[in-house]
Structure formats: C-alpha cells, structure tokens
Amino acid sequence: MYDVAIIGAGVIGTLTARLLSLYDLQVCIIEKDGDVAMGTTKANSAIIHAGYDAKPGSLKAKLNVKGNAMMEQVAKDLAVHFKRIGSFVVAFNDEEMARVKELYQRGLDNGVPEMKIINGNEVREMEPNLSEDIIGALYAPTAGIIGPYELTVAAAEVAVRNGVELKLEHEVESISEEEDGYRIQTNQDSIQTKVVINAAGIFADAIAEMVGDHSFEVHARKGEYMLLDKSQGNTVSRVIFQPPSKVGKGILVTPTVDGNLLVGPTADESQKEDLATTQKGLEKVLRGAKRSVPSFNEREVIRSFAGLRAVGSTGDFVIEEADGLKGFYHAAGIESPGLSAAPAIAEELLRKIGDVIELNKVENLNLLRKPFKRFSELTNEERRELIKKDPRYGKIVCRCEKVTEGEIIECIHRPAGATNLDAVKRRTRAGMGRCQGGFCSPRVVDLLAKELDLPMEEVTKQGSGSYLLVGKTK
Amino acid sequence: MEQRELVIIGGGPAGLAAAVEAYDQGIRDILIIERDSELGGILQQCIHNGFGLHIFGEELTGPEYAWRFIEEVKERGIDYKLNTMVLDISEKREVLAVNEEDGLLEIEAKALVLAMGCRERTRGALNIPGMRPAGIYTAGAAQRFVNMEGYLPGKKVVILGSGDIGLIMARRMTLEGAKVEMVCELLPYSGGLTRNIVQCLEDFDIPLKLEHTVTQIHGKDRLEGITIAQVDAHRKPIKSTECFVECDTLLLSVGLIPENELSREAGINMDHITSGPVVNESMETSIEGVFACGNVVHVHDLVDFVTDESRVAGRCAASYLRGKHSSEQEDPIVTKAGEGIRYVIPHHIRHQLLQKENKLFFRVLDIYSDVKLVVRCDDQILYSKKKRKLAPGEMESIPITDQMIVNMEGYSEVTVEIQQSGLGVRECKK
Ligand SMILES: Cc1cc2nc3c(=O)[nH]c(=O)nc-3n(C[C@H](O)[C@H](O)[C@H](O)COP(=O)(O)OP(=O)(O)OC[C@H]3O[C@@H](n4cnc5c(N)ncnc54)[C@H](O)[C@@H]3O)c2cc1C
Ligand SMILES: Cc1cc2nc3c(=O)[nH]c(=O)nc-3n(C[C@H](O)[C@H](O)[C@H](O)COP(=O)(O)OP(=O)(O)OC[C@H]3O[C@@H](n4cnc5c(N)ncnc54)[C@H](O)[C@@H]3O)c2cc1C
C-alpha cells in the first residue's frame, strides 16, 4: 500500500515526488516510458518565463511568478544549469509595440519585477545581431533558461535516493476507487494507494476519465524546433520573443544553458502521439527566427524536434482535488509556463495533500543533489584530481561534447540512473553534439550493456521497442 | 610543461605518413597523439579492398594499408600515445590532452601537424522531417557496429547518399544478411567511386535511385519506414512522386566534414568551402609551425593522396624545425578555383618552396564529359589535358612539374578551370 502514487515522471511529477520524499510516506512514481522527462518536459523552449504573459489572477500568472523566484534556489539545490539571462519581446511595428506595452502592464499586475520598455537602438545595443527593423521591446531581466530534463533527472534522483520508488515502463491502464484509496492497474502490476497525483501531461484527461472525471479535456498543440551548433550559441545572449498571438508566443530565438542556439516553436493542433517534425513547420521556424535575428547560420542546424503542449480546456492550470474523489489530485493542463511554475506547483500540491494525509518529516533527509561533475566544465586542476581518483574520467567517449567514460558509468549507477542510450545522452550530453552520436553511440551501447549486464541487443535507444541492434553478424 | 619538437595530432594515415617523413628528414623528438585504442584511423574499420593502388601498386584492405605505416612508425621508434584525446591547442602550439594513465598532458611543441581526419554529416544537418525513432544511423556508426563490434543494426535497410561509405555499407549489410532496399541519391549522379557503384550495388542488384531524397521518417520507437520523393532541378522534392518505403534502418551517408574544432578554436584561418584550414604549398596553416594534412584539410576519397599530401607536411615540418623554412618569403601565388572547380588545395604557393611531390588537389562542381582541364596564370597555360569524364565524387590532382614552377614565376594567381571543348584554347608560351 502506497501513501502517494504519482502518475507521470515529467517535471511536475518528479519535483512533487522530491518534496514528498522528505516525509514518512511510501511514494511511487508511475511512468509509461523508459526514462523520466520523456513527455513534454523533454521538448520545450526551456525558458523560465518572467511572468508577464498570463492573465492576471490566473493560477498560471501566480505560479509562474512564484516559480521564477524559486528557481534559483531549486537549481542550486539540485546542481543544475540555470541562467537568469533576461528576455526581450521585440516589436516590428506600432501595432506590435502596443501589444508589447500591454504585456508590460500585465507584468506589473502580475508582480513581475524590474521590467522596462526600451527602444530599437537600445535593443540593438544590448543585442547587436537583432534585426534593424525592430522598433522597441519589453525587457524582463528576471527571465531565465534552464535544462528541463536535467532539472527533472535531478529531481528524480533526489526523490529516489530518499526512498521514492520509480516505476519506469509502467503504463497506467485503469484506476478504481477503493474503500481507503485507489487501485491502479498498470501494464505490469496492480498497486494500492491512498493518494493519487495525476501529472500525466497531455494524457491527464485520460487518467481523469479512468475515475469518471470529465471536468476537463487536454488537447495537444505541437511546437517544432531546430537546435544549432555551439558555433551559433553566441548569436544572442538573451531570450528573444516576438509578440504573442492567440495560439502561442511566436518564434523565439534563445541560447540554451549548454551553449547551443534554439529556435522555435510553431503552434499547430495535433494528435497526442504525433511528435513528427514537418517540412512546413521547420521552414516556418527558420523564417520566424530570421525575422528577429537575420544573421545566424542555418547550415549549423544539428537537430530538429517537436514537443506537445498540453492545452487544457479550462484555459488555466488545473491543480485541485477532483470533485467527489477524495485524495485524487490533478496537476493538469500544465502548458507553458508549466516548467517555470513547476517548483511552485509542486509546493501547491504538497500543501493540498497535507489536508488528507499526515506529513511527518524523516530525520537526515534533504532535498540536495550531489553535483554531477561534467568533465568539460571542470578546471584543469579539478580534472587532474578526478582522473587520479578514477582513471575512467580520463577516457573521452563523446568527442564532440568531451564526455568521459567515468561520467557515463556514473550516470548509469546514480539513483534514477540511465538505462538506455537517450537517457545517457540527457544526463551527460554524450551524443548531443555536432556528430549526434555518430561516433559515441556504439561505445555508449557497449558501456550500457556492460554496466547493466545486458546483452548488446537488449540495449535500446529510448525504452522498450526502440531496439538498436537486431543480432550478431554472420 | 613537457617540451617536444614535433607533435602530431591524429594517428590515421595522414599523421603516420607525416611522422615517418619528418623522422626520415632527421627529426627524432616526435609524438603522435591518437584518441582511439590503435593507430590507423578510419582505415581500421574499412575492411574492404581498394587501398594503395597508387602508392604500393597493389590492392590492400584498409587495415593492411594502415599496418604498413604503423610498422614504419614502430621501426623508427617514433613515440605515440593511444587512447589520448587532444582537448585544446593554442596559437602558441601548446597542446592539452587527456588519457587514463597520464591524466592531463600539457605539451609545448615547436611544430604541430594536425591530422584529425573528418566526421560524418548527420540527419540534423539535412533536417529530414518526421519522427525520431531508433534505427537511423550514420553509415560510419553502422560500420563500427558491424565490422568492429559484430552486431547487425537492422534487417531492412535504405541508404541515403551514394558516397563511398554508403555504397560500401550497402554491400556489407547485404553480405551480413540484411536486405538493402535501395540507395537514394539527391544528385543526378553518385558521389562515390565508379568501381564502388559496380562492386557494391550492381553486383548485388541494389537499385540506385538518383535524384531522390527522404522526405519523412516514420515510426515511434523503431523506424517503420520512410517516405521518399523525386526531386526537381532545384533539388526540391516533388510532392506527387512521394512514396512510402518500409524499412527498419536508414543509413545516412551524406558527406564528411573535416574535424576542425581544434583548428578553429586555435584561431587558424579556415576555408568555408572545404571546412578545413587554409594551407600553403608546405601544408602549413595560417599559424606558423602548424601544419595540416589528410581529411582534416579536405575530404579525400583515396588514401594514397592522403599519404602524398602528408609526406609534404612531414617534410616541411622538419625543415621548419631545422630553421630552413623561413616565413619571410615573397608574396605567395594564390590558387583560384575557376570555372567548374569547387576548391583548390593548397590555397597559397610560395613558388620557391615547392616540393617535388607538390600537387594541385581539387574537385569539380558537376559531372563533365569531354572537357579540357586547364591550369593557367593569366592567359599563360601551364597545363592542359583532355578529360573524358570528371565527377565531383572523384578528387583530381595535377602534379606541379619543374616546368610549371618556372612558368609560374612572376604571377600572383594561378587558376584551375574546366574549358568546354571548342572554346578558344590558348597555347602555352614557352
Ligand atoms: C512547444 C512547447 C514549449 C514550451 N515552452 C515552455 C517554456 O519555455 N517555459 C515553460 O515554463 N514551459 C514551457 N512549456 C511547457 C512545459 O514544457 C510543460 O508545462 C511541462 O513540461 C509539463 O510537465 P508535466 O510534468 O506536466 O508533463 P510531461 O512532461 O508531459 O509529463 C507527463 C508524463 O506522464 C506520463 N504518462 C502519461 N500517461 C501515462 C500513463 N497512462 N501511465 C503512466 N505514465 C503516463 C508521460 O509519459 C510523461 O512522462 C512548453 C511546452 C511546449 C510543448
Ligand atoms: C568508409 C570509408 C571508406 C573508404 N574507402 C577507401 C578506399 O576504398 N580506398 C581508399 O584509398 N580510401 C578510402 N577511404 C579514404 C581514406 O581512408 C581516408 O581518406 C583516410 O583514412 C584519411 O586519413 P586521415 O589520417 O586524414 O584521417 P583518419 O583516418 O580519419 O585519421 C584521423 C585520426 O585522428 C584521430 N583524432 C582526431 N581528433 C583527435 C584528437 N582531438 N585527439 C587525438 N586524436 C584525434 C582520429 O581518432 C583518427 O584516428 C575511405 C574512407 C572511409 C571513411
């Protein structure tokens, strides 16, 4: 019998699990995919919004501003990359400038600090590569960028270390109400729990329907992106938005915490499983991005991908106990700014759960994660010492990102460790560089097989079904 | 900081040949740094025949060819470090490298030879839309799985790109029991050597679909198929020709790019067309005492040419170290890619420093038949030869003869170009 079962190991599920892990509770996370952060959390703009977008008074507005303020400490505690680089919303004409001013007003209403309206010359002084046609911008210095899957992996790691059970490749198929809680049937097992947290992203409505709750729907809206080589990473030093339209925030250009350049997203209605990029979408991304920043080199694209926004029918985050279902909580409709709001959402959920179960802290547990040292980011002194302790940190496996064998082995054996190729990639960046794993993937597959004691053929790209090898050669 | 006379980065055929040549010119303090666990570079995974026809007059496999040079290195007792990756080089020729045994190595070299080879272009560089399942490999990664690890990456294969690696993998996968459905090529001609088209595709009845590309990737976990389409004259897919091809594996052989992160970070001048450093007749880069050769300069299809070029680099590094190679020379002659030519290596020629092996290496822009290949200074023709066929997939070279050297004197530019026959042909004035 669990006290709390969290459905979905996205940023919401794992940050919530991390908070719950401090208490004397049996907690599990149930996730259908082969790793954490495989849903919307792995494919988004990775921006910690300042908080001027959402309608004043909404949960989105409140939790975004709060989440933004919390992020620095959370990132520090979890030792993940977070940079408060600030954002621009740029305007190309008077009409757009009027929208920019509306955003400014909204930001004031939402309590966003330090915003400023600046003119075109000031814009280009701060960001010399922006278009000559920009006439002004909203500047919000509190906006930031983060590694969304890094954050989620880190949160999961702390949760698991503190005793939370992570059930990967477990897909929830049905849920029934029982006397003192709920029974959750997955494709692998059946569990009982007092409290359920529905953090299933675009499938949160399907989970709600399993217990007869039809109060909201979630539909998917696709966003396509292109990622450029680090050679383009310095094209801009802040997040560059265009004024939002009805369906999204327009095409943005931003550096990532790892030093690449990210451009996107589109906003197109989509099926829930459809993560395909399209010719049309990618062209739109390029065109849109070039409007703000004409000078980046599109030949340096190293990857394109798509994410699905979980657009809720209520227009706001749904963070509440389901009507008439004691102890069944939704964290649904968590579209943008869900990542920014995530730490605040997790606190909100914890507070609510406190109404139905007792929260007693366990001694000697904390929320801090042991930093994961990236060889590429260490000083030569630190590198020397690390290699002396463990020579495997002297062996480079991914040459583009300079990732060592030591790091790959470490990420496999950490709590909530990597079990497949993409999981290693998200934890270490092996395979994320210019050659996109062309060189290191055979070597990483080797290491996974060895460390997890699996036959080579059973190592996958991203969980069951995504096999990489079909067998031995003749 | 450790001091060395000559450090060579990369122990592929380029680095090995440069090391041997520098040794034979009297340099003794040489260190080759190689990140792989053996010397030989990319050749170690090319277990097919076809290496060494020019240099040794016989057909060797990749490892055999490499082995001959490895032996020469060993016979001479030249130092090398394996499993050692160079992380950084500075304009002062300081090298930062790492391995398990020594940890970090900091070496100051009097001269450097860059011989880091190249890497493969990826799906991202092509921006093929669709899903991102398992089953999409660069041909080189697949080659490593098959030839070095002994595993087959898939059973029903489509290959995009008809460069040599793609062609060779078509044969390899077939021999290992996979079904290769087709090789798609965007261009109206293959980028590979003719002999590879015959021996790797035709002999196995594998269709080569010219002017075709992949427009969509299907499958969530593992690749389930691709959409291919014919392309028009602007290489844009023609919607009405789209069709679905079932497959579990897509191999990409869509080109190689010189591996030049180190060169770029050191501030070496780069050529945007080759993606390699700008070099002179001595294979010296814009930083004095830093030489480069092999695929790191421009992508070669024949290792024999790599060897030629690398011997020049090794010899010139040696004469630089002996102080014979002064950089205060008269203004160099600039080589120019004229009509029909994509690039010419070397970029600059200091005419009094030309070596006996010096050649002009270049690639043409398109397929040409019955044309004339011409090298000229202004309207003085230094070289002219009828060519039945020229293709972008085959690197061309023209030896620089003593007579050409004499004739170049006094000029500031030498142009390589293609002349369609029938056009005014100018005679060389002796
Ligand atoms: C294009 C785009 C751009 C965005 N940009 C930003 C941004 O810049 N800043 C920002 O703050 N926010 C942004 N967002 C929003 C942000 O990414 C999301 O709000 C956040 O990632 C949601 O996290 P989550 O944990 O709710 O959902 P998810 O990450 O989707 O997690 C849900 C998990 O539930 C699992 N699951 C589903 N059904 C089942 C089942 N039946 N059984 C078991 N497991 C199940 C899924 O596999 C998944 O792992 C963006 C979103 C998109 C799509
Ligand atoms: C699949 C394939 C098939 C081919 N088939 C033929 C054929 O049939 N006939 C033929 O004649 N030619 C063939 N070639 C061409 C020929 O093999 C290459 O042109 C030649 O190997 C290039 O030599 P290189 O030394 O420049 O590069 P490489 O062989 O790539 O060597 C470069 C070396 O540098 C090392 N290195 C790179 N960066 C670092 C660093 N930072 N620190 C330490 N070490 C580093 C690499 O590990 C590598 O060993 C083929 C090539 C390929 C890829």
PDB file of C-alpha atoms in Angstrom, chain B residues 55-190:
ATOM      1  CA  ILE B  55      51.304   4.154 -53.610  1.00  0.00           C
ATOM      2  CA  PHE B  56      52.014   0.434 -53.474  1.00  0.00           C
ATOM      3  CA  GLY B  57      50.705  -0.683 -56.855  1.00  0.00           C
ATOM      4  CA  GLU B  58      48.529  -3.321 -55.235  1.00  0.00           C
ATOM      5  CA  GLU B  59      45.108  -3.526 -53.704  1.00  0.00           C
ATOM      6  CA  LEU B  60      45.165  -3.641 -49.930  1.00  0.00           C
ATOM      7  CA  THR B  61      42.426  -3.559 -47.320  1.00  0.00           C
ATOM      8  CA  GLY B  62      42.243  -0.537 -45.064  1.00  0.00           C
ATOM      9  CA  PRO B  63      43.883  -2.247 -42.072  1.00  0.00           C
ATOM     10  CA  GLU B  64      46.627  -3.654 -44.312  1.00  0.00           C
ATOM     11  CA  TYR B  65      47.401  -0.242 -45.690  1.00  0.00           C
ATOM     12  CA  ALA B  66      47.448   1.251 -42.231  1.00  0.00           C
ATOM     13  CA  TRP B  67      49.602  -1.591 -40.974  1.00  0.00           C
ATOM     14  CA  ARG B  68      52.404  -0.771 -43.425  1.00  0.00           C
ATOM     15  CA  PHE B  69      52.660   2.714 -41.993  1.00  0.00           C
ATOM     16  CA  ILE B  70      52.269   1.549 -38.413  1.00  0.00           C
ATOM     17  CA  GLU B  71      55.241  -0.769 -38.992  1.00  0.00           C
ATOM     18  CA  GLU B  72      57.305   2.107 -40.342  1.00  0.00           C
ATOM     19  CA  VAL B  73      56.472   4.161 -37.282  1.00  0.00           C
ATOM     20  CA  LYS B  74      57.421   1.310 -34.976  1.00  0.00           C
ATOM     21  CA  GLU B  75      60.648   0.503 -36.823  1.00  0.00           C
ATOM     22  CA  ARG B  76      61.780   4.050 -36.319  1.00  0.00           C
ATOM     23  CA  GLY B  77      60.805   4.000 -32.670  1.00  0.00           C
ATOM     24  CA  ILE B  78      58.580   7.056 -33.041  1.00  0.00           C
ATOM     25  CA  ASP B  79      56.649   7.768 -29.827  1.00  0.00           C
ATOM     26  CA  TYR B  80      52.900   7.571 -29.833  1.00  0.00           C
ATOM     27  CA  LYS B  81      50.183   7.741 -27.229  1.00  0.00           C
ATOM     28  CA  LEU B  82      46.925   5.883 -27.741  1.00  0.00           C
ATOM     29  CA  ASN B  83      43.569   6.464 -26.036  1.00  0.00           C
ATOM     30  CA  THR B  84      44.648  10.046 -25.706  1.00  0.00           C
ATOM     31  CA  MET B  85      42.409  12.866 -26.816  1.00  0.00           C
ATOM     32  CA  VAL B  86      43.617  16.338 -27.603  1.00  0.00           C
ATOM     33  CA  LEU B  87      41.215  18.809 -25.998  1.00  0.00           C
ATOM     34  CA  ASP B  88      42.826  22.077 -26.953  1.00  0.00           C
ATOM     35  CA  ILE B  89      45.612  23.615 -28.950  1.00  0.00           C
ATOM     36  CA  SER B  90      46.747  27.202 -28.629  1.00  0.00           C
ATOM     37  CA  GLU B  91      48.253  29.537 -31.170  1.00  0.00           C
ATOM     38  CA  LYS B  92      51.494  29.107 -29.270  1.00  0.00           C
ATOM     39  CA  ARG B  93      51.382  25.401 -30.152  1.00  0.00           C
ATOM     40  CA  GLU B  94      50.582  24.293 -26.639  1.00  0.00           C
ATOM     41  CA  VAL B  95      48.649  21.052 -26.648  1.00  0.00           C
ATOM     42  CA  LEU B  96      46.286  19.952 -23.889  1.00  0.00           C
ATOM     43  CA  ALA B  97      45.419  16.253 -23.996  1.00  0.00           C
ATOM     44  CA  VAL B  98      43.880  13.700 -21.660  1.00  0.00           C
ATOM     45  CA  ASN B  99      44.083   9.967 -21.070  1.00  0.00           C
ATOM     46  CA  GLU B 100      43.585   7.471 -18.296  1.00  0.00           C
ATOM     47  CA  GLU B 101      47.242   6.931 -17.409  1.00  0.00           C
ATOM     48  CA  ASP B 102      48.789  10.372 -17.504  1.00  0.00           C
ATOM     49  CA  GLY B 103      45.656  12.308 -16.699  1.00  0.00           C
ATOM     50  CA  LEU B 104      46.121  15.714 -18.272  1.00  0.00           C
ATOM     51  CA  LEU B 105      49.063  16.263 -20.580  1.00  0.00           C
ATOM     52  CA  GLU B 106      50.346  19.710 -21.333  1.00  0.00           C
ATOM     53  CA  ILE B 107      52.893  19.787 -24.111  1.00  0.00           C
ATOM     54  CA  GLU B 108      54.619  22.664 -25.802  1.00  0.00           C
ATOM     55  CA  ALA B 109      55.534  21.739 -29.362  1.00  0.00           C
ATOM     56  CA  LYS B 110      57.947  23.547 -31.654  1.00  0.00           C
ATOM     57  CA  ALA B 111      55.891  22.326 -34.593  1.00  0.00           C
ATOM     58  CA  LEU B 112      52.468  20.714 -34.871  1.00  0.00           C
ATOM     59  CA  VAL B 113      50.839  18.578 -37.533  1.00  0.00           C
ATOM     60  CA  LEU B 114      47.048  18.476 -37.491  1.00  0.00           C
ATOM     61  CA  ALA B 115      45.812  15.134 -38.836  1.00  0.00           C
ATOM     62  CA  MET B 116      42.455  14.719 -37.102  1.00  0.00           C
ATOM     63  CA  GLY B 117      40.546  13.358 -40.096  1.00  0.00           C
ATOM     64  CA  CYS B 118      36.858  14.023 -40.559  1.00  0.00           C
ATOM     65  CA  ARG B 119      33.418  13.164 -39.230  1.00  0.00           C
ATOM     66  CA  GLU B 120      30.114  12.307 -40.848  1.00  0.00           C
ATOM     67  CA  ARG B 121      27.274  14.680 -41.567  1.00  0.00           C
ATOM     68  CA  THR B 122      24.067  13.780 -39.737  1.00  0.00           C
ATOM     69  CA  ARG B 123      20.323  13.856 -40.136  1.00  0.00           C
ATOM     70  CA  GLY B 124      20.204  17.191 -38.359  1.00  0.00           C
ATOM     71  CA  ALA B 125      22.397  18.761 -40.975  1.00  0.00           C
ATOM     72  CA  LEU B 126      19.849  17.621 -43.579  1.00  0.00           C
ATOM     73  CA  ASN B 127      16.840  18.490 -41.478  1.00  0.00           C
ATOM     74  CA  ILE B 128      14.762  15.490 -42.565  1.00  0.00           C
ATOM     75  CA  PRO B 129      11.327  15.944 -41.004  1.00  0.00           C
ATOM     76  CA  GLY B 130       9.397  13.281 -39.125  1.00  0.00           C
ATOM     77  CA  MET B 131       9.724  11.179 -36.003  1.00  0.00           C
ATOM     78  CA  ARG B 132      12.903  10.341 -34.123  1.00  0.00           C
ATOM     79  CA  PRO B 133      12.918   6.556 -33.628  1.00  0.00           C
ATOM     80  CA  ALA B 134      15.823   4.166 -33.228  1.00  0.00           C
ATOM     81  CA  GLY B 135      17.194   2.751 -36.462  1.00  0.00           C
ATOM     82  CA  ILE B 136      18.731   5.830 -38.053  1.00  0.00           C
ATOM     83  CA  TYR B 137      22.495   5.611 -38.178  1.00  0.00           C
ATOM     84  CA  THR B 138      25.296   7.357 -39.911  1.00  0.00           C
ATOM     85  CA  ALA B 139      26.976   4.843 -42.167  1.00  0.00           C
ATOM     86  CA  GLY B 140      30.140   5.113 -40.109  1.00  0.00           C
ATOM     87  CA  ALA B 141      28.381   4.236 -36.848  1.00  0.00           C
ATOM     88  CA  ALA B 142      26.726   1.263 -38.547  1.00  0.00           C
ATOM     89  CA  GLN B 143      30.085   0.254 -39.962  1.00  0.00           C
ATOM     90  CA  ARG B 144      31.550   0.268 -36.494  1.00  0.00           C
ATOM     91  CA  PHE B 145      28.717  -1.885 -35.105  1.00  0.00           C
ATOM     92  CA  VAL B 146      29.103  -4.401 -37.926  1.00  0.00           C
ATOM     93  CA  ASN B 147      32.845  -4.539 -38.501  1.00  0.00           C
ATOM     94  CA  MET B 148      34.220  -3.904 -35.038  1.00  0.00           C
ATOM     95  CA  GLU B 149      31.536  -4.997 -32.583  1.00  0.00           C
ATOM     96  CA  GLY B 150      29.999  -7.768 -34.674  1.00  0.00           C
ATOM     97  CA  TYR B 151      26.363  -6.659 -34.466  1.00  0.00           C
ATOM     98  CA  LEU B 152      23.819  -6.007 -37.179  1.00  0.00           C
ATOM     99  CA  PRO B 153      21.848  -2.777 -36.731  1.00  0.00           C
ATOM    100  CA  GLY B 154      18.845  -3.806 -38.839  1.00  0.00           C
ATOM    101  CA  LYS B 155      17.342  -6.101 -41.438  1.00  0.00           C
ATOM    102  CA  LYS B 156      15.563  -3.967 -43.988  1.00  0.00           C
ATOM    103  CA  VAL B 157      17.740  -1.085 -44.976  1.00  0.00           C
ATOM    104  CA  VAL B 158      17.561   2.076 -47.032  1.00  0.00           C
ATOM    105  CA  ILE B 159      20.706   4.096 -47.569  1.00  0.00           C
ATOM    106  CA  LEU B 160      20.560   7.816 -48.177  1.00  0.00           C
ATOM    107  CA  GLY B 161      23.570   9.140 -50.010  1.00  0.00           C
ATOM    108  CA  SER B 162      25.695   7.322 -52.518  1.00  0.00           C
ATOM    109  CA  GLY B 163      29.099   8.374 -51.279  1.00  0.00           C
ATOM    110  CA  ASP B 164      31.668   5.639 -50.895  1.00  0.00           C
ATOM    111  CA  ILE B 165      30.799   4.837 -47.308  1.00  0.00           C
ATOM    112  CA  GLY B 166      27.133   4.406 -48.254  1.00  0.00           C
ATOM    113  CA  LEU B 167      27.992   2.145 -51.166  1.00  0.00           C
ATOM    114  CA  ILE B 168      30.369   0.049 -49.130  1.00  0.00           C
ATOM    115  CA  MET B 169      27.835  -0.344 -46.344  1.00  0.00           C
ATOM    116  CA  ALA B 170      25.200  -1.441 -48.886  1.00  0.00           C
ATOM    117  CA  ARG B 171      27.434  -4.369 -49.750  1.00  0.00           C
ATOM    118  CA  ARG B 172      28.466  -5.068 -46.174  1.00  0.00           C
ATOM    119  CA  MET B 173      24.884  -5.140 -44.859  1.00  0.00           C
ATOM    120  CA  THR B 174      23.834  -7.403 -47.739  1.00  0.00           C
ATOM    121  CA  LEU B 175      26.679  -9.810 -47.039  1.00  0.00           C
ATOM    122  CA  GLU B 176      25.663  -9.881 -43.393  1.00  0.00           C
ATOM    123  CA  GLY B 177      22.145 -10.941 -44.305  1.00  0.00           C
ATOM    124  CA  ALA B 178      20.234  -7.671 -44.357  1.00  0.00           C
ATOM    125  CA  LYS B 179      18.071  -6.641 -47.286  1.00  0.00           C
ATOM    126  CA  VAL B 180      19.165  -3.328 -48.737  1.00  0.00           C
ATOM    127  CA  GLU B 181      16.076  -1.955 -50.452  1.00  0.00           C
ATOM    128  CA  MET B 182      17.742   0.918 -52.257  1.00  0.00           C
ATOM    129  CA  VAL B 183      20.285   3.680 -52.189  1.00  0.00           C
ATOM    130  CA  CYS B 184      18.796   7.153 -52.652  1.00  0.00           C
ATOM    131  CA  GLU B 185      20.892   9.974 -54.010  1.00  0.00           C
ATOM    132  CA  LEU B 186      19.781  13.592 -54.183  1.00  0.00           C
ATOM    133  CA  LEU B 187      22.040  14.450 -57.106  1.00  0.00           C
ATOM    134  CA  PRO B 188      21.716  13.165 -60.667  1.00  0.00           C
ATOM    135  CA  TYR B 189      24.944  11.190 -60.154  1.00  0.00           C
ATOM    136  CA  SER B 190      26.586   9.191 -57.403  1.00  0.00           C
TER     137      SER B 190
END
